[in-house]
Coordinates of C-alpha atoms in Angstrom, one line a residue:
M1 CA 0.0 0.0 0.0
S2 CA 1.1 3.5 -1.0
T3 CA 1.6 5.8 2.0
K4 CA 2.6 8.7 -0.4
S5 CA -0.2 11.5 -0.5
Q6 CA -0.1 14.4 -2.9
N7 CA -3.5 15.7 -1.8
R8 CA -3.6 18.9 0.0
L9 CA -6.3 20.4 2.3
E10 CA -6.4 24.3 2.1
S11 CA -8.9 26.8 3.1
Q12 CA -9.0 30.5 3.8
Y13 CA -12.0 31.9 5.4
A14 CA -12.5 35.2 7.6
G15 CA -8.7 35.8 7.3
I16 CA -8.0 32.4 8.7
N17 CA -5.7 30.0 6.6
L18 CA -5.8 26.3 7.0
E19 CA -3.6 23.8 5.3
G20 CA -2.4 20.5 5.7
Q21 CA -1.6 17.2 3.9
P22 CA -3.8 14.1 4.5
H23 CA -2.3 10.7 5.0
A24 CA -2.9 8.4 2.0
L25 CA -5.4 6.5 4.2
S26 CA -7.6 9.5 4.5
A27 CA -9.6 8.5 1.5
W28 CA -10.4 5.1 2.9
F29 CA -11.5 6.7 6.1
V30 CA -13.7 9.1 4.2
V31 CA -15.4 6.1 2.5
L32 CA -15.6 4.3 5.9
L33 CA -17.2 7.3 7.5
R34 CA -19.7 7.8 4.7
V35 CA -20.8 4.2 4.8
M36 CA -21.0 4.0 8.7
I37 CA -23.2 7.2 9.0
G38 CA -25.2 6.0 6.0
G39 CA -25.8 2.5 7.9
M40 CA -26.4 4.3 11.1
I41 CA -29.3 6.3 9.5
L42 CA -30.4 3.4 7.3
F43 CA -31.1 1.3 10.4
A44 CA -32.6 4.1 12.2
G45 CA -35.0 4.6 9.5
L46 CA -35.7 0.7 9.0
G47 CA -36.3 0.5 12.8
K48 CA -39.2 3.0 12.5
Y49 CA -41.2 0.5 10.1
A50 CA -43.7 -1.8 12.0
I51 CA -42.3 -4.8 9.8
F52 CA -39.0 -4.4 11.6
S53 CA -40.0 -2.9 15.1
G54 CA -43.6 -4.5 15.7
E55 CA -45.1 -1.1 15.9
A56 CA -45.7 1.9 13.5
F57 CA -43.5 5.0 14.2
D58 CA -45.2 8.0 15.7
A59 CA -43.4 11.2 16.2
G60 CA -46.4 12.9 18.0
G61 CA -45.2 12.0 21.6
Y62 CA -41.7 13.4 20.8
L63 CA -42.9 16.5 19.3
A64 CA -45.6 17.3 21.9
N65 CA -43.1 16.5 24.9
V66 CA -40.1 18.6 23.8
D67 CA -38.7 20.4 26.9
A68 CA -39.9 24.0 27.1
V69 CA -36.3 25.3 27.3
S70 CA -35.9 24.4 23.7
P71 CA -36.0 27.2 21.4
A72 CA -38.1 25.0 19.1
S73 CA -40.6 23.7 21.7
G74 CA -43.5 26.0 20.6
L75 CA -42.9 25.0 16.9
F76 CA -42.7 21.3 17.7
A77 CA -45.9 21.6 19.9
L78 CA -47.8 23.2 17.1
M79 CA -46.7 20.6 14.6
A80 CA -47.8 17.7 17.0
E81 CA -51.3 19.3 17.3
S82 CA -52.0 19.0 13.5
G83 CA -53.1 15.4 12.5
L84 CA -52.3 16.0 9.0
F85 CA -49.0 17.2 9.6
M86 CA -48.3 14.3 12.0
E87 CA -49.3 11.7 9.3
F88 CA -46.7 13.3 7.0
V89 CA -43.9 13.4 9.6
N90 CA -44.7 9.8 10.4
V91 CA -44.0 8.8 6.7
I92 CA -41.4 11.2 5.8
V93 CA -39.0 10.8 8.7
P94 CA -38.4 7.1 8.3
L95 CA -38.6 7.2 4.4
T96 CA -36.0 10.0 4.3
Q97 CA -33.7 8.2 6.7
V98 CA -33.8 5.0 4.5
L99 CA -33.1 7.0 1.4
I100 CA -30.4 9.0 3.0
G101 CA -28.7 5.8 4.3
L102 CA -28.9 4.1 1.0
A103 CA -27.6 7.2 -0.8
L104 CA -24.7 7.5 1.4
I105 CA -23.8 3.8 1.5
T106 CA -23.9 3.6 -2.4
G107 CA -22.1 7.1 -2.8
A108 CA -25.0 8.5 -5.0
F109 CA -26.1 12.1 -4.4
V110 CA -24.1 12.3 -1.3
R111 CA -24.2 16.0 -0.8
L112 CA -27.9 16.0 -0.8
A113 CA -28.3 13.0 1.3
A114 CA -25.9 14.3 3.9
L115 CA -27.5 17.7 4.0
G116 CA -30.7 16.0 4.7
G117 CA -29.1 13.9 7.5
A118 CA -27.5 17.1 9.1
M119 CA -31.0 18.8 9.0
Q120 CA -32.8 15.8 10.6
M121 CA -29.9 15.7 13.4
A122 CA -30.3 19.4 13.9
L123 CA -34.0 19.2 14.5
F124 CA -33.5 16.1 16.8
Y125 CA -30.8 18.2 18.8
L126 CA -33.4 21.1 19.1
G127 CA -36.0 18.4 20.2
G128 CA -33.7 17.2 22.9
W129 CA -32.1 20.6 23.8
P130 CA -30.3 20.1 27.2
A131 CA -29.9 23.9 27.7
E132 CA -26.4 23.7 29.0
W133 CA -23.0 24.6 27.5
L134 CA -21.9 20.9 27.3
A135 CA -24.8 20.4 24.8
V136 CA -22.3 21.1 21.9
F137 CA -21.0 17.6 22.6
D138 CA -24.5 16.0 22.2
S139 CA -24.4 12.9 19.9
T140 CA -27.0 14.1 17.5
L141 CA -25.1 17.4 17.0
I142 CA -22.0 15.5 16.5
Y143 CA -23.8 13.4 13.9
A144 CA -24.8 16.6 12.2
V145 CA -21.2 17.7 11.9
V146 CA -20.2 14.2 10.4
F147 CA -22.9 14.4 7.9
L148 CA -21.5 17.8 6.8
A149 CA -18.0 16.5 6.8
V150 CA -19.1 13.7 4.6
A151 CA -20.6 16.3 2.2
A152 CA -17.6 18.6 2.5
F153 CA -15.2 15.8 1.5
G154 CA -17.1 15.0 -1.6
A155 CA -17.3 11.4 -0.3
G156 CA -19.4 10.1 -3.1
R157 CA -16.6 10.6 -5.7
I158 CA -14.3 8.2 -3.6
L159 CA -15.5 4.6 -4.3
G160 CA -19.1 6.0 -4.8
L161 CA -21.7 6.3 -7.6
D162 CA -21.5 10.1 -7.7
K163 CA -18.1 9.7 -9.6
H164 CA -19.9 7.9 -12.5
I165 CA -23.2 10.0 -12.2
E166 CA -21.0 13.4 -12.6
Q167 CA -19.6 12.0 -15.8
L168 CA -22.8 10.8 -17.5
D169 CA -23.1 12.1 -21.1
I170 CA -25.9 14.5 -21.4
G171 CA -25.9 15.8 -25.0
G172 CA -22.2 15.3 -25.6
E173 CA -21.0 16.8 -22.3
P174 CA -20.5 15.5 -18.8
L175 CA -23.7 16.0 -16.6
I176 CA -21.5 18.1 -14.1
E177 CA -20.3 20.5 -16.9
K178 CA -23.8 20.8 -18.5
Y179 CA -25.4 21.3 -15.2
P180 CA -22.8 22.8 -12.9
A181 CA -25.4 23.3 -10.2
A182 CA -25.5 19.5 -9.8
K183 CA -22.3 19.8 -7.8
Y184 CA -24.4 20.9 -4.7
I185 CA -26.2 17.5 -4.7
L186 CA -23.5 15.2 -6.0
G187 CA -20.2 14.5 -4.6

């Protein structure tokens, strides 16, 4: 195995320069991170289906019982009061978790999937808001950051389907060149 790496990590933002050289194994760990976080959310989603858990998923109790210290408690309580909205949430949460998991595991539409995962984790974080400074180390917030890291690394291009999807021929041009905005959902 080669341990020689010619990759560089460089960024400049708000007057701060960051740079470094990742180890050659970094690509393998990016893939592992993508697959692991994908598997975590896939099985979370599958566990919400009655066929796997024995009972149908119901987010009503969670939304109605968010601690009042949470900045989202009023919004979540309002959501829980709407039967139609609860029916939607009870379908969309497990479905999106399964789709996010499958997308991350296969490396397809990784940025879109990772953003969806990060958004769910942020909402779960607000629902379990502990109202203390150590809350920045809460697992749901850490998962949100992991999802964002997977997106930032363009992890779908490393042993994933996004590498091939971006190069699909669309009218004589690779998809990513014909539709540059696709870079925001692929990668």
